[in-house]
Amino acid sequence: MASADSIILSSSSMFTRNIYKLSLRSQATEYELMCVLRVSVVVVSIVSCYIALSSSSIYYLAVVCSDIVYVVLFPQLVVVVHWANQVNSYGCLVSFILGLVLRATGGEPDLGIPPVIKYPWYDETARRQLFPYKTLAMLLSALSLVLISQLVSYVFHNRILDPEQWDVLNAFQEFCPTESQKRTPKESEHLNVHIIKYRKTNEPHSYTSESSPYQPTTTPEDKNKFRF
């Protein structure tokens, strides 16, 4: 039970942080994130219970989990570790979705998921895929990761699409102009004048040792008082 609730909480936390906060609503408040986390926990729990009750073996679920990791996460891990500068968030997202779709459309009879795509050498009697479609899905996922990343990078680098308007995942913010770059020369000059006036108004007055009103004055009689 401890492992189950830890997995549910970690899955919900990853969705709330990595998808909702970083990709969908970067300005979300802490209260909003807490509500999303609670809803995510409920959804993940329901889906997990349904999958557990639909399967006759826990070992089978472990195998399914392993091949999903192989198809969806393994190509991203390899590419990001070895060619981190060649990929971005858009490629990772498309690769994730493509790998998951190809894996799901291959079917999973023990979970009651019929095959949508019947690859070569499909066994109609046993309703099994004999073609190594999982490896094919993994390779296509890795290929799409690199190609989509390069395509999106080319589009934003060459300003075919404005990253300030179309970069919804904030992967190319270095190409977006800052507030100072957006100002016209006249606006910048006007702002500098206001800054100079503000500094002159708020900076403390400087006094010399002779003109300072805080400089104590002493008379010869006062000096004699301190003689021994």
Coordinates of C-alpha atoms in Angstrom, one line a residue:
M1 CA 0.0 0.0 0.0
A2 CA 2.9 2.4 0.8
S3 CA 4.3 1.8 -2.7
A4 CA 1.0 2.3 -4.4
D5 CA 0.2 5.6 -2.7
S6 CA 3.8 6.8 -3.4
I7 CA 3.4 6.0 -7.1
I8 CA 0.0 7.7 -7.3
L9 CA 1.3 10.8 -5.5
S10 CA 4.5 11.0 -7.6
S11 CA 2.5 10.6 -10.9
S12 CA 0.1 13.4 -9.9
S13 CA 2.9 15.6 -8.8
M14 CA 4.8 15.2 -12.1
F15 CA 1.6 16.0 -14.0
T16 CA 0.9 19.1 -11.8
R17 CA 4.5 20.4 -12.0
N18 CA 5.8 19.4 -15.4
I19 CA 2.7 19.6 -17.5
Y20 CA 0.2 21.9 -15.8
K21 CA 2.6 24.4 -14.2
L22 CA 5.4 24.5 -16.7
S23 CA 3.5 24.1 -20.0
L24 CA -0.2 25.0 -19.5
R25 CA -0.4 27.7 -16.8
S26 CA 2.9 29.2 -15.7
Q27 CA 1.1 31.8 -13.7
A28 CA -0.9 29.3 -11.6
T29 CA -1.1 30.1 -7.9
E30 CA -0.2 27.6 -5.2
Y31 CA -3.9 27.1 -4.3
E32 CA -4.7 26.3 -7.9
L33 CA -1.8 23.8 -8.1
M34 CA -3.0 22.2 -4.9
C35 CA -6.5 21.7 -6.4
V36 CA -5.0 20.3 -9.6
L37 CA -2.9 17.9 -7.6
R38 CA -5.9 16.6 -5.7
V39 CA -7.9 16.1 -8.9
S40 CA -4.9 14.3 -10.4
V41 CA -4.6 12.0 -7.5
V42 CA -8.3 11.0 -7.9
V43 CA -8.0 10.5 -11.6
V44 CA -4.8 8.4 -11.3
S45 CA -6.3 6.3 -8.6
I46 CA -9.4 5.5 -10.6
V47 CA -7.4 4.6 -13.7
S48 CA -5.0 2.5 -11.6
C49 CA -7.8 0.6 -10.0
Y50 CA -9.5 0.0 -13.4
I51 CA -6.2 -1.4 -14.8
A52 CA -5.6 -3.5 -11.8
L53 CA -9.1 -5.1 -11.8
S54 CA -9.0 -5.7 -15.6
S55 CA -5.8 -7.8 -15.4
S56 CA -5.5 -11.3 -14.1
S57 CA -1.8 -11.0 -13.2
I58 CA 0.3 -8.4 -11.6
Y59 CA 3.4 -9.8 -13.4
Y60 CA 1.6 -9.1 -16.7
L61 CA 1.1 -5.4 -15.7
A62 CA 4.8 -5.2 -14.9
V63 CA 5.6 -6.4 -18.4
V64 CA 3.2 -3.9 -19.9
C65 CA 4.7 -1.1 -17.9
S66 CA 8.2 -2.2 -19.0
D67 CA 7.4 -2.2 -22.7
I68 CA 5.7 1.2 -22.4
V69 CA 8.8 2.6 -20.8
Y70 CA 10.8 1.0 -23.6
V71 CA 8.6 2.5 -26.4
V72 CA 7.9 5.9 -24.9
L73 CA 10.7 6.9 -22.4
F74 CA 13.7 5.0 -23.6
P75 CA 14.2 6.9 -26.9
Q76 CA 13.8 10.2 -25.1
L77 CA 16.3 9.3 -22.4
V78 CA 18.9 8.2 -25.0
V79 CA 18.5 11.2 -27.2
V80 CA 18.4 13.8 -24.4
V81 CA 21.5 12.3 -22.7
H82 CA 23.7 12.2 -25.8
W83 CA 22.2 15.0 -28.0
A84 CA 20.7 17.4 -25.6
N85 CA 21.4 20.4 -27.8
Q86 CA 19.5 18.9 -30.7
V87 CA 16.1 18.4 -29.1
N88 CA 13.5 20.6 -27.4
S89 CA 10.2 20.3 -25.6
Y90 CA 8.1 20.2 -28.8
G91 CA 10.1 17.2 -30.1
C92 CA 9.7 15.4 -26.7
L93 CA 6.0 16.0 -26.7
V94 CA 5.4 14.7 -30.2
S95 CA 7.7 11.8 -29.6
F96 CA 5.8 10.9 -26.4
I97 CA 2.4 11.0 -28.0
L98 CA 3.5 9.2 -31.1
G99 CA 5.1 6.3 -29.2
L100 CA 2.1 6.0 -26.9
V101 CA -0.3 5.9 -29.9
L102 CA 1.7 3.4 -31.8
R103 CA 2.0 1.2 -28.8
A104 CA -1.7 1.4 -28.0
T105 CA -2.9 0.8 -31.6
G106 CA -0.9 -2.4 -31.6
G107 CA -3.4 -3.8 -29.2
E108 CA -3.2 -5.5 -25.8
P109 CA -5.6 -8.5 -25.7
D110 CA -5.2 -9.2 -22.0
L111 CA -6.4 -5.7 -21.2
G112 CA -9.2 -5.9 -23.7
I113 CA -7.6 -3.5 -26.2
P114 CA -8.1 -4.7 -29.8
P115 CA -5.4 -4.0 -32.4
V116 CA -6.2 -1.0 -34.6
I117 CA -3.1 -1.6 -36.8
K118 CA -2.5 -5.1 -37.8
Y119 CA 1.2 -5.4 -38.7
P120 CA 2.6 -8.0 -41.1
W121 CA 2.4 -11.6 -39.8
Y122 CA -0.5 -10.8 -37.5
D123 CA -1.9 -14.1 -36.0
E124 CA -5.7 -14.0 -36.4
T125 CA -6.2 -17.1 -34.4
A126 CA -4.3 -16.0 -31.3
R127 CA -4.9 -12.3 -32.0
R128 CA -1.3 -11.6 -31.5
Q129 CA 1.2 -9.3 -33.2
L130 CA 4.2 -11.3 -34.5
F131 CA 5.8 -8.3 -36.0
P132 CA 8.2 -6.4 -33.6
Y133 CA 6.0 -3.4 -33.6
K134 CA 7.2 -2.3 -30.2
T135 CA 10.7 -1.8 -31.5
L136 CA 9.3 -0.1 -34.6
A137 CA 7.3 2.3 -32.4
M138 CA 10.4 3.0 -30.3
L139 CA 12.5 3.8 -33.4
L140 CA 9.8 6.0 -34.9
S141 CA 9.4 7.8 -31.5
A142 CA 13.2 8.5 -31.4
L143 CA 13.2 9.7 -35.1
S144 CA 10.2 12.0 -34.5
L145 CA 11.9 13.4 -31.5
V146 CA 14.9 14.6 -33.5
L147 CA 13.0 15.6 -36.6
I148 CA 10.3 17.6 -34.9
S149 CA 12.9 19.3 -32.6
Q150 CA 15.0 20.4 -35.6
L151 CA 11.9 21.5 -37.6
V152 CA 10.6 23.6 -34.7
S153 CA 14.0 25.0 -34.0
Y154 CA 14.4 26.0 -37.7
V155 CA 11.0 27.7 -37.7
F156 CA 11.6 29.8 -34.6
H157 CA 15.3 30.6 -35.3
N158 CA 14.4 31.9 -38.8
R159 CA 11.4 33.9 -37.5
I160 CA 9.0 32.0 -39.7
L161 CA 6.8 32.0 -36.7
D162 CA 7.2 34.6 -33.9
P163 CA 8.4 32.7 -30.8
E164 CA 6.9 35.4 -28.6
Q165 CA 3.4 34.6 -29.9
W166 CA 3.7 30.9 -30.8
D167 CA 6.2 29.4 -28.3
V168 CA 3.5 28.0 -26.0
L169 CA 6.0 25.7 -24.2
N170 CA 8.5 28.6 -23.6
A171 CA 11.3 26.6 -25.2
F172 CA 12.7 29.5 -27.2
Q173 CA 12.3 32.5 -24.9
E174 CA 15.9 33.6 -25.6
F175 CA 14.7 34.7 -29.0
C176 CA 11.9 36.9 -27.5
P177 CA 12.7 40.6 -27.1
T178 CA 13.0 41.9 -23.6
E179 CA 11.0 44.9 -22.3
S180 CA 14.0 47.2 -22.9
Q181 CA 14.4 45.9 -26.5
K182 CA 10.7 46.6 -27.2
R183 CA 11.0 50.3 -26.4
T184 CA 11.5 52.8 -29.1
P185 CA 14.5 55.2 -28.8
K186 CA 12.2 58.0 -27.8
E187 CA 10.6 55.9 -25.1
S188 CA 14.0 54.9 -23.8
E189 CA 15.2 58.5 -23.7
H190 CA 12.0 59.5 -21.8
L191 CA 12.5 56.7 -19.3
N192 CA 16.2 57.7 -18.7
V193 CA 15.1 61.3 -18.0
H194 CA 12.7 60.1 -15.4
I195 CA 15.3 57.9 -13.8
I196 CA 17.8 60.8 -13.6
K197 CA 15.2 63.1 -12.0
Y198 CA 14.2 60.4 -9.5
R199 CA 17.9 59.9 -8.5
K200 CA 18.5 63.6 -8.1
T201 CA 15.3 64.0 -6.0
N202 CA 16.0 61.1 -3.7
E203 CA 19.8 61.1 -3.2
P204 CA 21.0 62.5 0.1
H205 CA 22.6 66.0 0.1
S206 CA 26.3 66.1 0.4
Y207 CA 27.9 68.5 2.7
T208 CA 31.5 69.5 3.2
S209 CA 33.1 69.5 6.5
E210 CA 32.9 73.4 6.6
S211 CA 29.3 73.8 5.4
S212 CA 27.7 70.8 7.0
P213 CA 24.9 71.9 9.4
Y214 CA 25.8 68.9 11.6
Q215 CA 29.4 69.9 12.1
P216 CA 29.8 70.7 15.8
T217 CA 31.3 74.1 16.6
T218 CA 33.7 74.7 19.4
T219 CA 35.0 77.8 21.1
P220 CA 38.4 78.4 22.7
E221 CA 36.7 78.2 26.1
D222 CA 35.3 74.8 25.2
K223 CA 38.8 73.6 24.2
N224 CA 40.3 74.7 27.6
K225 CA 37.7 72.6 29.5
F226 CA 39.3 69.4 28.1
R227 CA 42.9 70.3 28.9
F228 CA 44.6 68.5 31.8

